[in-house]
Coordinates of C-alpha atoms and ligand atoms in Angstrom, one line a residue:
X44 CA 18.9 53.8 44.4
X45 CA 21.2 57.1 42.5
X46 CA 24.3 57.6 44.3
X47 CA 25.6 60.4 46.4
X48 CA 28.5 62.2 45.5
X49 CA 30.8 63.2 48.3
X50 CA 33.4 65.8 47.1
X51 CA 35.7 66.2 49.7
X52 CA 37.8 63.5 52.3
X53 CA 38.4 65.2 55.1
X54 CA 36.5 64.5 58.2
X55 CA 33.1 65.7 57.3
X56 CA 33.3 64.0 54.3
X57 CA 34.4 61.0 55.3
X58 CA 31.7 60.6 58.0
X59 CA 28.9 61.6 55.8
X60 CA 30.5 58.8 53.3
X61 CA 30.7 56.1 56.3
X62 CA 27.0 56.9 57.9
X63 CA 25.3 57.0 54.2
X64 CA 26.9 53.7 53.5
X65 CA 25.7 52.3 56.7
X66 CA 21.9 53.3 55.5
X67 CA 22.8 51.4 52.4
X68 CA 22.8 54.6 50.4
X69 CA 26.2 53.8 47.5
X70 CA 28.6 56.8 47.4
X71 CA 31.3 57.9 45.9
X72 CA 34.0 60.2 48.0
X73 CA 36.2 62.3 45.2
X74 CA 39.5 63.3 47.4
X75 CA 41.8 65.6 44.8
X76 CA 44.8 64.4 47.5
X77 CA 46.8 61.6 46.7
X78 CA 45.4 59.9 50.7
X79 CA 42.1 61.4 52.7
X80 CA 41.5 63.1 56.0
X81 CA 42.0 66.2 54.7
X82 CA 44.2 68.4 57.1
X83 CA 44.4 65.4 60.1
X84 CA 48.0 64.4 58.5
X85 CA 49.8 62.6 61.4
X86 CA 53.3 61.1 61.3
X87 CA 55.7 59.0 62.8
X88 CA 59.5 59.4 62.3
X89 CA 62.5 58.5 65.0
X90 CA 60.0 57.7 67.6
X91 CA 58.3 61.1 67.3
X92 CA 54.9 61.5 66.1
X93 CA 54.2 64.7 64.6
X94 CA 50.7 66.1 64.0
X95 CA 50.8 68.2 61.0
X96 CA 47.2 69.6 61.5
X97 CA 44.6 69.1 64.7
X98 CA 46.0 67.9 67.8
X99 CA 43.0 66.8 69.6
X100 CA 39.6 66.8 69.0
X101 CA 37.1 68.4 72.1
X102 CA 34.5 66.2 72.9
X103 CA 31.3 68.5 72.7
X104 CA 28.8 66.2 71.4
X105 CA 27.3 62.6 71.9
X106 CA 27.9 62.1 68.1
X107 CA 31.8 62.2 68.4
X108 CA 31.8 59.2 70.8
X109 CA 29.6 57.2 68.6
X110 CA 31.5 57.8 65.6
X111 CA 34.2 56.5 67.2
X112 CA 32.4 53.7 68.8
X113 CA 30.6 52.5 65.4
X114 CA 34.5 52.4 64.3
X115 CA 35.5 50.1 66.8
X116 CA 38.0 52.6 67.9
X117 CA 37.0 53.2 72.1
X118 CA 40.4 51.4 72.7
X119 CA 42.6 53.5 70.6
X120 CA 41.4 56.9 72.0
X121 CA 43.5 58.5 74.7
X122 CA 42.7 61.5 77.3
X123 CA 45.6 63.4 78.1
X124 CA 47.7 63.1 81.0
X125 CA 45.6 64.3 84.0
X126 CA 49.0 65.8 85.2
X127 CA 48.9 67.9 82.4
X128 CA 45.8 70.0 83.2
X129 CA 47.7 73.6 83.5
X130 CA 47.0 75.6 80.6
X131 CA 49.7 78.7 80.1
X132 CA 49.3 82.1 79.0
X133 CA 52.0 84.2 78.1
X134 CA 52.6 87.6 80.2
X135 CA 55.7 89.5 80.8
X136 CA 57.7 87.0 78.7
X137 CA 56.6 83.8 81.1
X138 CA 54.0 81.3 81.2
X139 CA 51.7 81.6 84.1
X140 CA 49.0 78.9 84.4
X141 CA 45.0 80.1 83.8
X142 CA 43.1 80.3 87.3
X143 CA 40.9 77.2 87.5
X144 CA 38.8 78.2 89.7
X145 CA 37.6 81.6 91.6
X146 CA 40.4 81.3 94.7
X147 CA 42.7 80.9 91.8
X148 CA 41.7 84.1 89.7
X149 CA 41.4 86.2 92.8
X150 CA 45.0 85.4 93.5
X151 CA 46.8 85.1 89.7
X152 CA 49.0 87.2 88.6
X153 CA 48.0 86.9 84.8
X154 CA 45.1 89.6 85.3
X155 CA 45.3 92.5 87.2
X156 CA 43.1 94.2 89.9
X157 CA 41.3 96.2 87.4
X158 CA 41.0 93.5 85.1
X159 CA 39.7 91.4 88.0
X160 CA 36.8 93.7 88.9
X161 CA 35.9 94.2 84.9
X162 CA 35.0 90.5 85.4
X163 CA 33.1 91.3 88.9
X164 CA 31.1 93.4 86.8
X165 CA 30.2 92.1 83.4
X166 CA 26.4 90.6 85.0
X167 CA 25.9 94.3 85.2
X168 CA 26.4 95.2 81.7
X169 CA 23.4 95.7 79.8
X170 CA 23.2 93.5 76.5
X171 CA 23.3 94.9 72.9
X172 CA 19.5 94.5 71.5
X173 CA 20.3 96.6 68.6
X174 CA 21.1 93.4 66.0
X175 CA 24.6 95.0 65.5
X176 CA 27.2 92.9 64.2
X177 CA 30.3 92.9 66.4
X178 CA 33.9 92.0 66.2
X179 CA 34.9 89.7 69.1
X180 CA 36.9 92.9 69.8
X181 CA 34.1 95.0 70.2
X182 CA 32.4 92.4 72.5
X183 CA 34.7 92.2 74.8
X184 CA 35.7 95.9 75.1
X185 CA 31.9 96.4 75.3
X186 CA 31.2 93.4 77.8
X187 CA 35.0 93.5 79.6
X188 CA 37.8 95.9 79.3
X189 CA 41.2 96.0 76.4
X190 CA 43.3 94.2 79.4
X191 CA 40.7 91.3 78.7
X192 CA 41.0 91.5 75.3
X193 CA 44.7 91.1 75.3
X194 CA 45.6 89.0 77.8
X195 CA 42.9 86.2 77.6
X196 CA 41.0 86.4 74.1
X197 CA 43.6 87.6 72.0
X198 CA 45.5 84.6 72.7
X199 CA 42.4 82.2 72.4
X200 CA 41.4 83.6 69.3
X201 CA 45.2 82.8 68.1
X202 CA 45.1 79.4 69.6
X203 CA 41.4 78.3 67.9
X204 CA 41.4 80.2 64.7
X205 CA 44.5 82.0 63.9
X206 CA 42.8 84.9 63.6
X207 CA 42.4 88.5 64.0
X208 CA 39.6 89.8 67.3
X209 CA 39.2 92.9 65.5
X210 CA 38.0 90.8 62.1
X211 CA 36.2 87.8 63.9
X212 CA 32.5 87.9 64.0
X213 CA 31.5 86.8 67.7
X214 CA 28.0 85.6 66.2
X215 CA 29.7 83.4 63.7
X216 CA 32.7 82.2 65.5
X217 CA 31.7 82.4 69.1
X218 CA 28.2 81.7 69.0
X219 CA 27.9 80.7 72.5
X220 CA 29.3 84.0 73.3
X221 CA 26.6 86.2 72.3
X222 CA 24.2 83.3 73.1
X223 CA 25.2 84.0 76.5
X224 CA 24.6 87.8 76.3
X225 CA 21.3 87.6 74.1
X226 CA 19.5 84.8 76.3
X227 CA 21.2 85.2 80.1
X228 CA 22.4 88.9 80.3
X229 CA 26.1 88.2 80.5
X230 CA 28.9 85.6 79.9
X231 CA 29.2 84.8 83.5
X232 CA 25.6 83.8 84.4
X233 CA 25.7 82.2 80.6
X234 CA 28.5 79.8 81.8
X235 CA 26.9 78.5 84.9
X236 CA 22.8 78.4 82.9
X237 CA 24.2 77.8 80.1
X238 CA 26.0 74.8 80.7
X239 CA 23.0 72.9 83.1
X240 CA 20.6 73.8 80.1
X241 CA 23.6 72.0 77.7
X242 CA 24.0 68.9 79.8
X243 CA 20.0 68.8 80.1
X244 CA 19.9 68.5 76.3
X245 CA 22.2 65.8 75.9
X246 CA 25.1 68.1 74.9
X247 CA 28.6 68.9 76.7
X248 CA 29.5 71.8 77.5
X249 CA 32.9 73.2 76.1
X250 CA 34.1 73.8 79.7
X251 CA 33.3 70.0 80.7
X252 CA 34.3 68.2 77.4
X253 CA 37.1 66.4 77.1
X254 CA 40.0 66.3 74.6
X255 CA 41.2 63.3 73.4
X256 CA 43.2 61.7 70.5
X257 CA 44.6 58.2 69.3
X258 CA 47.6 56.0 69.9
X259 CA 49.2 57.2 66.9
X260 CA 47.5 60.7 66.6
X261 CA 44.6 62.1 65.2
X262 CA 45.1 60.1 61.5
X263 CA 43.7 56.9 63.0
X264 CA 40.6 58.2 62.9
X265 CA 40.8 59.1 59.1
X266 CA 42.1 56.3 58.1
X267 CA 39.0 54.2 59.8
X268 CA 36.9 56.4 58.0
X269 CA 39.1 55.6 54.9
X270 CA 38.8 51.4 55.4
X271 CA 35.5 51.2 55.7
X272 CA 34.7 53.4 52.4
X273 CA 37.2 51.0 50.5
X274 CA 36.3 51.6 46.6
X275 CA 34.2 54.6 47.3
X276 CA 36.7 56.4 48.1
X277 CA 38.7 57.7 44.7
X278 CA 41.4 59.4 46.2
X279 CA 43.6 61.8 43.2
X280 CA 40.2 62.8 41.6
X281 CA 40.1 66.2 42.2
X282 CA 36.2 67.5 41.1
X283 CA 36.2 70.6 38.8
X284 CA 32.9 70.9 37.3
X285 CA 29.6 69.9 38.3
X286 CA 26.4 69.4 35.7
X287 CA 23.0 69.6 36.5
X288 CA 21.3 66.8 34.9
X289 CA 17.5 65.9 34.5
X290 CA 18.1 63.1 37.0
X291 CA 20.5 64.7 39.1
X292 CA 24.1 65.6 38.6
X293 CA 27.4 65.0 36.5
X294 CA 30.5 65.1 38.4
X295 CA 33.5 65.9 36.1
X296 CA 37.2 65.0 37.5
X297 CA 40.4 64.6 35.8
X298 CA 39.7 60.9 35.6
X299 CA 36.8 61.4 33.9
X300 CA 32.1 61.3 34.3
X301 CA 29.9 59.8 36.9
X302 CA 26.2 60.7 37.4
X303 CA 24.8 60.8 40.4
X304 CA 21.6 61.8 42.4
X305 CA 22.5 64.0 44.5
X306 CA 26.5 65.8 45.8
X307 CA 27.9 67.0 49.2
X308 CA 30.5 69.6 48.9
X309 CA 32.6 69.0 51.7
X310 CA 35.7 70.3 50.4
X311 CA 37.3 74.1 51.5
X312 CA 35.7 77.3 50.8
X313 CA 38.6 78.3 48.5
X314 CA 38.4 75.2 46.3
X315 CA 34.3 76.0 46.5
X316 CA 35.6 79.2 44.7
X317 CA 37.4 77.5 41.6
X318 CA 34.3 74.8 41.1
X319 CA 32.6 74.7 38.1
X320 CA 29.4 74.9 37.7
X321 CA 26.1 74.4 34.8
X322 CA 23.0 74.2 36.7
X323 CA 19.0 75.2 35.6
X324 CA 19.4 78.6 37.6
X325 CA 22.9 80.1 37.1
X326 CA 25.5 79.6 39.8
X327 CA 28.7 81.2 40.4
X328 CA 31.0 80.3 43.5
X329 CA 33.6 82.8 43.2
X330 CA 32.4 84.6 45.8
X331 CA 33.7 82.1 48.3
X332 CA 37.4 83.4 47.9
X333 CA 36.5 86.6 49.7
X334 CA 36.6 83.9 52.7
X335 CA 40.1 84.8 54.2
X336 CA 42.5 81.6 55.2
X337 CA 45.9 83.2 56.9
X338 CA 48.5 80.8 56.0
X339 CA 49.8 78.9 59.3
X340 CA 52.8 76.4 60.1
X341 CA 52.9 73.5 62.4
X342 CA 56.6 73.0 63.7
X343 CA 56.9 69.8 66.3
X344 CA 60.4 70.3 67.5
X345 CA 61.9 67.4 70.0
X346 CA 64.2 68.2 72.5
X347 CA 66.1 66.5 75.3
X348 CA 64.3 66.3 78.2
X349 CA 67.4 67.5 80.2
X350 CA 67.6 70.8 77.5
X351 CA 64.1 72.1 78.9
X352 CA 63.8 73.9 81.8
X353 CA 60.1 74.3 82.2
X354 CA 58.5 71.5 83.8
X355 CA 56.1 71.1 80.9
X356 CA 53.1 70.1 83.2
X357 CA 50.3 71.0 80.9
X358 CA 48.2 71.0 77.8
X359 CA 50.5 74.2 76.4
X360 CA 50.7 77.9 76.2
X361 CA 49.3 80.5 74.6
X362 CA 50.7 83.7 73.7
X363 CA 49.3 87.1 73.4
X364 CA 50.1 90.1 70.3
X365 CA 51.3 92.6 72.8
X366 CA 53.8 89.7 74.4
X367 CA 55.9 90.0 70.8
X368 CA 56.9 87.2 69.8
X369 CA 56.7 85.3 66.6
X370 CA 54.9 81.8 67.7
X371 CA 51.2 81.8 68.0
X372 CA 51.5 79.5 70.7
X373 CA 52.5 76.0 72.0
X374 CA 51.5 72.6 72.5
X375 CA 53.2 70.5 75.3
X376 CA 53.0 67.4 73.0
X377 CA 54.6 64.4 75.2
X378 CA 53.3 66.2 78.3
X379 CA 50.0 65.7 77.2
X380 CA 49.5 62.1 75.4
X381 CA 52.1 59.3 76.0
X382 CA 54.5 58.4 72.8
X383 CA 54.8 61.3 71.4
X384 CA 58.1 61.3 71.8
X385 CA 60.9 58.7 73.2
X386 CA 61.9 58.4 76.7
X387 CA 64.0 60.7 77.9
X388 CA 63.0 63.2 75.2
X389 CA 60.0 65.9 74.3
X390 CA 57.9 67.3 71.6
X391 CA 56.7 70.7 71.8
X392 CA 54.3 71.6 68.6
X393 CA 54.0 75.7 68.0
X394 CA 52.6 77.3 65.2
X395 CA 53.6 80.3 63.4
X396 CA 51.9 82.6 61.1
X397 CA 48.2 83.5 61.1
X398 CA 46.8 86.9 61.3
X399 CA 49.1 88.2 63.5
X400 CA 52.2 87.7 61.3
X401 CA 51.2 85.9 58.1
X402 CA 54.7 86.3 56.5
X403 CA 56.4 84.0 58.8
X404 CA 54.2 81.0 58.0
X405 CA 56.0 80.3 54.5
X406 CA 59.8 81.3 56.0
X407 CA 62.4 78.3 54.9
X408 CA 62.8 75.6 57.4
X409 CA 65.5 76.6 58.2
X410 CA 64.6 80.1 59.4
X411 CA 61.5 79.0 61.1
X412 CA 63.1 76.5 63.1
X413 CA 65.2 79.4 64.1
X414 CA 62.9 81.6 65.1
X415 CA 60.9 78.8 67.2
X416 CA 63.8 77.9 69.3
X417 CA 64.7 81.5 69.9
X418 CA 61.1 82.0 71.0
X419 CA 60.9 78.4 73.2
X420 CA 64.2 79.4 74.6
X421 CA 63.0 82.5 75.4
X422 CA 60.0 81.2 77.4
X423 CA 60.5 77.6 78.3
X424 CA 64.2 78.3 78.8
X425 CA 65.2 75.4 75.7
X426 CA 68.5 75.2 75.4
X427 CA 70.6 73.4 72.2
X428 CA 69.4 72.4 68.8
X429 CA 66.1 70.1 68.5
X430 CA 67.3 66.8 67.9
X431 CA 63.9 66.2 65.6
X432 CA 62.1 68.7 63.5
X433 CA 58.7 68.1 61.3
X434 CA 57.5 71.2 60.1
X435 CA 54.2 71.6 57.8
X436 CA 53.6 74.7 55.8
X437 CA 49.5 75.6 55.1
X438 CA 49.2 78.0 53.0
X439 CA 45.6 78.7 53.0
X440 CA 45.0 77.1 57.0
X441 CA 41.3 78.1 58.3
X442 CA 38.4 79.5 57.4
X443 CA 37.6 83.5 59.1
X444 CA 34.5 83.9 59.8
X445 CA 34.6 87.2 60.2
X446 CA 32.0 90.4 60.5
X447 CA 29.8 89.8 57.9
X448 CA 30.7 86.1 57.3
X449 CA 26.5 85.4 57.6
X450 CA 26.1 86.5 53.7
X451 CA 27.9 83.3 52.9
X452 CA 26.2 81.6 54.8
X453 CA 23.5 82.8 53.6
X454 CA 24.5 82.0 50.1
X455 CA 25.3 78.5 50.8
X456 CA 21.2 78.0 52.1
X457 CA 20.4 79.9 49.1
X458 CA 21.9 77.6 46.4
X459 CA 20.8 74.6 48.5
X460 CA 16.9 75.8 48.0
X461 CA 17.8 76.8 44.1
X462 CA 20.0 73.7 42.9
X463 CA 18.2 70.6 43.6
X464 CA 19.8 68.1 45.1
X465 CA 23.2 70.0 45.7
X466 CA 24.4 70.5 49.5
X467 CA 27.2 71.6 51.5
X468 CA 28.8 70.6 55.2
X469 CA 32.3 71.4 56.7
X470 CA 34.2 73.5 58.8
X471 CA 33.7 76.8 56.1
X472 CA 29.9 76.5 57.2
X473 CA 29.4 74.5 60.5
X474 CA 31.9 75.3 62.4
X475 CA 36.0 74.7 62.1
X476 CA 36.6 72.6 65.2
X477 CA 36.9 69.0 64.3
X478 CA 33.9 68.3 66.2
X479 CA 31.8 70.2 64.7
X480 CA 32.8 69.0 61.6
X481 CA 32.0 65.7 62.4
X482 CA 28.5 66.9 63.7
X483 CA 28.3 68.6 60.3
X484 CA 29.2 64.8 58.7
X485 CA 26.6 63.0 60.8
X486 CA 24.0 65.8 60.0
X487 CA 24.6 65.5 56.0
X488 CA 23.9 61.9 56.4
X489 CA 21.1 62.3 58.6
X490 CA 19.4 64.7 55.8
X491 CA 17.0 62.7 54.2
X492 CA 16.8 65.7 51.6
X493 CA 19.6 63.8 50.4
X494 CA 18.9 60.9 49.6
X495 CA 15.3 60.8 49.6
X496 CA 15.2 61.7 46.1
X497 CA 17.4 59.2 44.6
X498 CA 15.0 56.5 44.9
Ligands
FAD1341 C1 47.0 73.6 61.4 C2 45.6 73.3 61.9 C3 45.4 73.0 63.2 C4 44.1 72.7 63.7 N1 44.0 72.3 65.0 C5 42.7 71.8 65.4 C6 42.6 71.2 66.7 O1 43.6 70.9 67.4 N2 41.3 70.8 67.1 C7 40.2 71.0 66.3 O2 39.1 70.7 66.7 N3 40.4 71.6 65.0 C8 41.6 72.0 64.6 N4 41.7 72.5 63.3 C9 40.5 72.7 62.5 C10 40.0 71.3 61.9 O3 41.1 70.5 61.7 C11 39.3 71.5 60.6 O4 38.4 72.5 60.6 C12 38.6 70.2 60.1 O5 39.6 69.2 60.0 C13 38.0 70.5 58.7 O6 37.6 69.3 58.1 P1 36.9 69.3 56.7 O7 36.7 67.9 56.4 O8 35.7 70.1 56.8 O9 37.9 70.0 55.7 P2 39.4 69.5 55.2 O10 40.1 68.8 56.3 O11 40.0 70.8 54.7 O12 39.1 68.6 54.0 C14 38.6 69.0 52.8 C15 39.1 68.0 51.7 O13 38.4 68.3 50.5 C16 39.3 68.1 49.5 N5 38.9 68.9 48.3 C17 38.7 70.2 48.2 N6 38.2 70.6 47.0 C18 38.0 69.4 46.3 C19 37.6 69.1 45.0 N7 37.2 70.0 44.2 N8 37.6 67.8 44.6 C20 38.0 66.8 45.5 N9 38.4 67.1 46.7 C21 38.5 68.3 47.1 C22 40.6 68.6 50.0 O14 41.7 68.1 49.3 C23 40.6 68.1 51.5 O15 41.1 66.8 51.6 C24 43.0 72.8 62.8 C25 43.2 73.1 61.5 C26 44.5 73.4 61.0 C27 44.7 73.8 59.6

């Protein structure tokens, strides 16, 4: 049997690596990175542990909980905290919790009255049937009103992607959004069908999944992935050209040739862009660095736990545009999974950068640490110096998918039909939460297209 080449070691890769060799199909995983996982980077220093990518992974599918199973890893994975279920959103310069349930959004004082009876009528508004692509902006001005838009999606939209509601697509990056309009007539009905149709299929519903993570953060996962691949996966081979061949394909690194019968791409869009490529029908990727990637930087600050005011009691805050101020948002670290930090100490992750202010995401350390203790003091009421900083700097952080992001898509499909034997899965085409690129990982192994022809 030919073997498949997996370009690419983050998480997709690496699961469509570890469920191919499990069928018995050899592969070969090309990282250009000196270690894989691709951006799950976690770290341990001074009894911290720092995260300089994902924090958790949500647990939307069946598939996630097998891949972790099949890795012997059930006892490593941790929920957080159930004392830590509040989730904050920024509003007049303090962090009020999100309503749980209806008694609680009748009575919070995140929305107002006029916000609160845009919701009371959203079953009534008709749904676009006109094909129109809309910005999440335009959805939710259309569906809602702009108090909605700033106060609860513009924050989200920060939180998930990084990105812009006036560039998002809502049918590429919220699917489920438009799903909701398009098959129940609004998002409020959709939630409550919509999620007794998901658990009838075997899925989990975003609003009942669960986050979780590891003992010592996300990387145990990745580096699972990594053991079990042992020589397959050749780590500082970064792939730059790929040949068509009669019986398949020639992958060119800096290290040198390998044939092979078939290739995954799961590397990034913008690396897609600089590939190489001879094939029977001409290819060009270029085109794939039109696909926007705000830079973004993780800062885990520790603290003492006697320097915070705010009781912490939650998964983290959020903060919206109009609110003004330079972090994205926050992640109650040691609130929400045990040893993240020491005793008698915290760690707060926030992220800086984005769509909102790009230019802040490559600031020195120095400055950003600055500004992020300006802003925590600001809203957490932190007083003093961190006593730890880890701060990571990604310059090119996630994928937009925004208006229009269906043409590569599109393209992707295309080059799949034309190049034999050439396929791509990851969070530029699947989705960019970890789960989904895990979904993406298991489907890529699942495709007999793949492998079927390397007999
Ligand atoms: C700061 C940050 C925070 C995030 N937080 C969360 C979160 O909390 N929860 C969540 O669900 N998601 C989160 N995400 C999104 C999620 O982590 C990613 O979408 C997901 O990890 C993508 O995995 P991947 O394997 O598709 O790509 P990547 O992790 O980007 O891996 C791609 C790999 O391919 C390699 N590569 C590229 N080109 C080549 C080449 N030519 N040859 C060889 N190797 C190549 C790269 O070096 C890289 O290692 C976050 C992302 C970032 C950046």
């Amino acid at each position: 049997m030919k073997s498949v080449a997996i370009i690419g070691a983050g998480i997709t890769g690496l699961t469509a690596a570890f469920y191919l060799k499990r069928k018995g199909v050899p592969v070969t995983v090309y990282e250009a990175g000196a270690c894989a996982g691709g951006v799950i980077q976690s770290s341990r220093q001074n009894g911290f542990l720092a995260e300089s990518g994902p924090n958790t992974i949500l647990e939307t599918s069946p598939k996630i909980s097998e891949l972790i199973r099949d890795l012997n890893l059930e006892a490593r994975r941790i929920y957080p905290n159930p004392d830590a279920k509040n989730r904050y959103v920024v509003r007049d310069k303090k962090p009020i919790a999100m309503p749980s349930s209806q008694a609680e959004f009748l009575t919070t004082k995140l929305f107002s009255t006029r916000a609160k009876f845009a919701l009371a009528r959203e079953p009534f508004v008709p749904p676009r049937r006109d094909g129109v692509e809309e910005s999440v902006a335009e959805f939710v001005l259309r569906r809602l009103n702009q108090e909605f838009l700033d106060r609860a999606i513009d924050p989200l939209v920060a939180g998930i992607y990084a990105g812009d509601p006036h560039k998002l697509s809502v049918k590429h990056a919220f699917p489920k959004l438009l799903e909701a309009e398009q098959k129940y007539g609004s998002l409020l009905k959709g939630q409550f069908f919509g999620a007794r149709e998901q658990k009838k299929s075997g899925e989990i519903s975003r609003r009942d999944a669960k986050f979780f993570s590891f003992d010592e953060g996300l990387q145990v996962l990745t580096d699972a992935l990594a053991t079990q691949l042992g020589d397959s996966l050749k780590l500082n081979s970064p792939v730059n050209k790929l040949t068509q061949t009669e019986n398949g394909w020639r992958v060119s690194t800096s290290n040198g040739e390998a044939e092979h019968g078939s290739v995954i791409y799961c590397g990034t869009a913008f690396k897609l862009a600089e590939l190489k490529i001879e094939s029977q029908t001409p290819l060009n990727f270029s085109i794939f660095s039109e696909i926007r990637h705000p830079p973004v930087t993780s800062a885990v600050l520790g603290f003492r736990r006697e320097d915070v005011k705010h009781p912490l009691d939650g998964f983290g805050m959020l903060i919206p545009k109009i609110e003004n101020f330079k972090i994205l948002g926050t992640i109650f670290s040691s609130s929400l999974f045990p040893n993240r930090a020491p005793e008698n100490f915290v760690a707060l992750t926030s992220y800086v950068g984005g769509e909102r202010q790009p230019e802040l995401a490559s600031l020195p350390a120095e400055k950003l640490v600055e500004l992020v203790c300006e802003d925590l003091r600001v809203l957490l009421g932190v007083k003093g110096k961190p006593v730890f900083t880890h701060h990571h700097f990604w310059p090119r952080a996630i994928p937009q998918y925004n208006v229009g992001y269906g043409k590569f898509k599109n393209l992707l499909t295309e080059i799949e039909s034309q190049a034999r034997g050439l396929f791509f899965a990851g969070s530029f085409r699947d989705g960019i939460s970890l789960g989904d690129s895990i979904v993406s990982g298991c489907n890529a192994a699942d495709d007999s297209k793949i492998f079927d022809g390397n007999e």
